């Protein structure tokens, strides 16, 4: 009788340990899935960032080569020259 009780007790302990093992393995699997999801998400974000950087580089290169930028630069230089002439005229007038 004592042996049966001991066997049943040990059997319960074994079953409890097996259940705990399954629970821990399930948690480990969940952690691994989450880690994989985070890794995939970070790879997607990295690709998005790289493509955005490439797009910005292309946009900048096309802007530098466009005639609009050259025209704006020429207009700005002309405005600077006109402002310089006006400053010289005012300096002469006030002296």
JSON list of C-alpha atoms in Angstrom, two decimals:
[
{"chain": "A", "resi": 1, "resn": "UNK", "atom": "CA", "xyz": [0.00, 0.00, 0.00]},
{"chain": "A", "resi": 2, "resn": "UNK", "atom": "CA", "xyz": [2.78, 2.38, 0.88]},
{"chain": "A", "resi": 3, "resn": "UNK", "atom": "CA", "xyz": [4.51, 1.53, -2.35]},
{"chain": "A", "resi": 4, "resn": "UNK", "atom": "CA", "xyz": [1.40, 2.36, -4.35]},
{"chain": "A", "resi": 5, "resn": "UNK", "atom": "CA", "xyz": [1.07, 5.73, -2.64]},
{"chain": "A", "resi": 6, "resn": "UNK", "atom": "CA", "xyz": [4.72, 6.46, -3.28]},
{"chain": "A", "resi": 7, "resn": "UNK", "atom": "CA", "xyz": [4.40, 5.39, -6.91]},
{"chain": "A", "resi": 8, "resn": "UNK", "atom": "CA", "xyz": [1.32, 7.58, -7.37]},
{"chain": "A", "resi": 9, "resn": "UNK", "atom": "CA", "xyz": [3.08, 10.49, -5.70]},
{"chain": "A", "resi": 10, "resn": "UNK", "atom": "CA", "xyz": [6.13, 10.09, -7.90]},
{"chain": "A", "resi": 11, "resn": "UNK", "atom": "CA", "xyz": [3.90, 9.73, -10.95]},
{"chain": "A", "resi": 12, "resn": "UNK", "atom": "CA", "xyz": [2.17, 13.01, -10.07]},
{"chain": "A", "resi": 13, "resn": "UNK", "atom": "CA", "xyz": [5.55, 14.69, -9.66]},
{"chain": "A", "resi": 14, "resn": "UNK", "atom": "CA", "xyz": [6.69, 13.37, -13.03]},
{"chain": "A", "resi": 15, "resn": "UNK", "atom": "CA", "xyz": [3.49, 14.58, -14.71]},
{"chain": "A", "resi": 16, "resn": "UNK", "atom": "CA", "xyz": [3.79, 17.97, -13.02]},
{"chain": "A", "resi": 17, "resn": "UNK", "atom": "CA", "xyz": [7.42, 18.25, -14.13]},
{"chain": "A", "resi": 18, "resn": "UNK", "atom": "CA", "xyz": [6.47, 17.30, -17.68]},
{"chain": "A", "resi": 19, "resn": "UNK", "atom": "CA", "xyz": [3.74, 19.95, -17.71]},
{"chain": "A", "resi": 20, "resn": "UNK", "atom": "CA", "xyz": [6.16, 22.56, -16.40]},
{"chain": "A", "resi": 21, "resn": "UNK", "atom": "CA", "xyz": [8.63, 21.52, -19.09]},
{"chain": "A", "resi": 22, "resn": "UNK", "atom": "CA", "xyz": [5.96, 21.93, -21.77]},
{"chain": "A", "resi": 23, "resn": "UNK", "atom": "CA", "xyz": [5.04, 25.35, -20.38]},
{"chain": "A", "resi": 24, "resn": "UNK", "atom": "CA", "xyz": [8.66, 26.49, -20.39]},
{"chain": "A", "resi": 25, "resn": "UNK", "atom": "CA", "xyz": [9.18, 25.15, -23.91]},
{"chain": "A", "resi": 26, "resn": "UNK", "atom": "CA", "xyz": [6.06, 26.97, -25.05]},
{"chain": "A", "resi": 27, "resn": "UNK", "atom": "CA", "xyz": [7.31, 30.22, -23.52]},
{"chain": "A", "resi": 28, "resn": "UNK", "atom": "CA", "xyz": [10.68, 29.68, -25.18]},
{"chain": "A", "resi": 29, "resn": "UNK", "atom": "CA", "xyz": [8.96, 29.13, -28.51]},
{"chain": "A", "resi": 30, "resn": "UNK", "atom": "CA", "xyz": [6.94, 32.33, -28.04]},
{"chain": "A", "resi": 31, "resn": "UNK", "atom": "CA", "xyz": [10.12, 34.27, -27.27]},
{"chain": "A", "resi": 32, "resn": "UNK", "atom": "CA", "xyz": [11.80, 32.87, -30.38]},
{"chain": "A", "resi": 33, "resn": "UNK", "atom": "CA", "xyz": [8.79, 33.80, -32.52]},
{"chain": "A", "resi": 34, "resn": "UNK", "atom": "CA", "xyz": [8.77, 37.31, -31.09]},
{"chain": "A", "resi": 35, "resn": "UNK", "atom": "CA", "xyz": [12.51, 37.63, -31.69]},
{"chain": "A", "resi": 36, "resn": "UNK", "atom": "CA", "xyz": [12.08, 36.51, -35.30]},
{"chain": "A", "resi": 37, "resn": "UNK", "atom": "CA", "xyz": [9.25, 39.00, -35.80]},
{"chain": "A", "resi": 38, "resn": "UNK", "atom": "CA", "xyz": [11.39, 41.81, -34.38]},
{"chain": "A", "resi": 39, "resn": "UNK", "atom": "CA", "xyz": [14.31, 40.81, -36.59]},
{"chain": "A", "resi": 40, "resn": "UNK", "atom": "CA", "xyz": [12.09, 40.80, -39.68]},
{"chain": "A", "resi": 41, "resn": "UNK", "atom": "CA", "xyz": [10.57, 44.15, -38.71]},
{"chain": "A", "resi": 42, "resn": "UNK", "atom": "CA", "xyz": [14.02, 45.68, -38.21]},
{"chain": "A", "resi": 43, "resn": "UNK", "atom": "CA", "xyz": [15.16, 44.35, -41.59]},
{"chain": "A", "resi": 44, "resn": "UNK", "atom": "CA", "xyz": [12.09, 45.90, -43.26]},
{"chain": "A", "resi": 45, "resn": "UNK", "atom": "CA", "xyz": [12.74, 49.22, -41.53]},
{"chain": "A", "resi": 46, "resn": "UNK", "atom": "CA", "xyz": [16.39, 49.13, -42.57]},
{"chain": "A", "resi": 47, "resn": "UNK", "atom": "CA", "xyz": [15.36, 48.52, -46.18]},
{"chain": "A", "resi": 48, "resn": "UNK", "atom": "CA", "xyz": [12.87, 51.40, -45.97]},
{"chain": "A", "resi": 49, "resn": "UNK", "atom": "CA", "xyz": [15.55, 53.71, -44.59]},
{"chain": "A", "resi": 50, "resn": "UNK", "atom": "CA", "xyz": [18.04, 52.68, -47.27]},
{"chain": "A", "resi": 51, "resn": "UNK", "atom": "CA", "xyz": [15.52, 53.16, -50.06]},
{"chain": "A", "resi": 52, "resn": "UNK", "atom": "CA", "xyz": [14.54, 56.57, -48.63]},
{"chain": "A", "resi": 53, "resn": "UNK", "atom": "CA", "xyz": [18.21, 57.60, -48.47]},
{"chain": "A", "resi": 54, "resn": "UNK", "atom": "CA", "xyz": [18.72, 56.48, -52.08]},
{"chain": "A", "resi": 55, "resn": "UNK", "atom": "CA", "xyz": [15.61, 58.37, -53.14]},
{"chain": "A", "resi": 56, "resn": "UNK", "atom": "CA", "xyz": [16.85, 61.52, -51.40]},
{"chain": "A", "resi": 57, "resn": "UNK", "atom": "CA", "xyz": [20.25, 61.15, -53.09]},
{"chain": "A", "resi": 58, "resn": "UNK", "atom": "CA", "xyz": [18.58, 60.76, -56.47]},
{"chain": "A", "resi": 59, "resn": "UNK", "atom": "CA", "xyz": [16.31, 63.74, -55.81]},
{"chain": "A", "resi": 60, "resn": "UNK", "atom": "CA", "xyz": [19.26, 65.88, -54.76]},
{"chain": "A", "resi": 61, "resn": "UNK", "atom": "CA", "xyz": [21.27, 64.85, -57.81]},
{"chain": "A", "resi": 62, "resn": "UNK", "atom": "CA", "xyz": [18.38, 65.62, -60.13]},
{"chain": "A", "resi": 63, "resn": "UNK", "atom": "CA", "xyz": [17.84, 68.99, -58.44]},
{"chain": "A", "resi": 64, "resn": "UNK", "atom": "CA", "xyz": [21.50, 69.89, -58.79]},
{"chain": "A", "resi": 65, "resn": "UNK", "atom": "CA", "xyz": [21.38, 69.06, -62.46]},
{"chain": "A", "resi": 66, "resn": "UNK", "atom": "CA", "xyz": [18.12, 70.84, -63.11]},
{"chain": "A", "resi": 67, "resn": "UNK", "atom": "CA", "xyz": [18.00, 74.20, -64.80]},
{"chain": "A", "resi": 68, "resn": "UNK", "atom": "CA", "xyz": [15.82, 75.65, -62.05]},
{"chain": "A", "resi": 69, "resn": "UNK", "atom": "CA", "xyz": [18.65, 75.52, -59.54]},
{"chain": "A", "resi": 70, "resn": "UNK", "atom": "CA", "xyz": [21.04, 77.18, -61.97]},
{"chain": "A", "resi": 71, "resn": "UNK", "atom": "CA", "xyz": [18.49, 79.89, -62.72]},
{"chain": "A", "resi": 72, "resn": "UNK", "atom": "CA", "xyz": [17.89, 80.49, -59.02]},
{"chain": "A", "resi": 73, "resn": "UNK", "atom": "CA", "xyz": [21.63, 80.67, -58.38]},
{"chain": "A", "resi": 74, "resn": "UNK", "atom": "CA", "xyz": [22.06, 83.20, -61.19]},
{"chain": "A", "resi": 75, "resn": "UNK", "atom": "CA", "xyz": [19.18, 85.29, -59.85]},
{"chain": "A", "resi": 76, "resn": "UNK", "atom": "CA", "xyz": [20.66, 85.17, -56.37]},
{"chain": "A", "resi": 77, "resn": "UNK", "atom": "CA", "xyz": [24.09, 86.25, -57.63]},
{"chain": "A", "resi": 78, "resn": "UNK", "atom": "CA", "xyz": [22.48, 89.12, -59.54]},
{"chain": "A", "resi": 79, "resn": "UNK", "atom": "CA", "xyz": [20.57, 90.21, -56.42]},
{"chain": "A", "resi": 80, "resn": "UNK", "atom": "CA", "xyz": [23.80, 90.10, -54.40]},
{"chain": "A", "resi": 81, "resn": "UNK", "atom": "CA", "xyz": [25.57, 92.25, -57.00]},
{"chain": "A", "resi": 82, "resn": "UNK", "atom": "CA", "xyz": [22.69, 94.75, -57.06]},
{"chain": "A", "resi": 83, "resn": "UNK", "atom": "CA", "xyz": [22.67, 94.92, -53.26]},
{"chain": "A", "resi": 84, "resn": "UNK", "atom": "CA", "xyz": [26.42, 95.49, -53.24]},
{"chain": "A", "resi": 85, "resn": "UNK", "atom": "CA", "xyz": [26.09, 98.34, -55.76]},
{"chain": "A", "resi": 86, "resn": "UNK", "atom": "CA", "xyz": [23.30, 99.93, -53.71]},
{"chain": "A", "resi": 87, "resn": "UNK", "atom": "CA", "xyz": [25.42, 99.68, -50.55]},
{"chain": "A", "resi": 88, "resn": "UNK", "atom": "CA", "xyz": [28.33, 101.39, -52.33]},
{"chain": "A", "resi": 89, "resn": "UNK", "atom": "CA", "xyz": [26.02, 104.15, -53.58]},
{"chain": "A", "resi": 90, "resn": "UNK", "atom": "CA", "xyz": [24.69, 104.77, -50.06]},
{"chain": "A", "resi": 91, "resn": "UNK", "atom": "CA", "xyz": [28.22, 104.78, -48.65]},
{"chain": "A", "resi": 92, "resn": "UNK", "atom": "CA", "xyz": [29.26, 107.41, -51.19]},
{"chain": "A", "resi": 93, "resn": "UNK", "atom": "CA", "xyz": [26.16, 109.50, -50.47]},
{"chain": "A", "resi": 94, "resn": "UNK", "atom": "CA", "xyz": [26.71, 109.45, -46.70]},
{"chain": "A", "resi": 95, "resn": "UNK", "atom": "CA", "xyz": [30.41, 110.17, -46.90]}
]
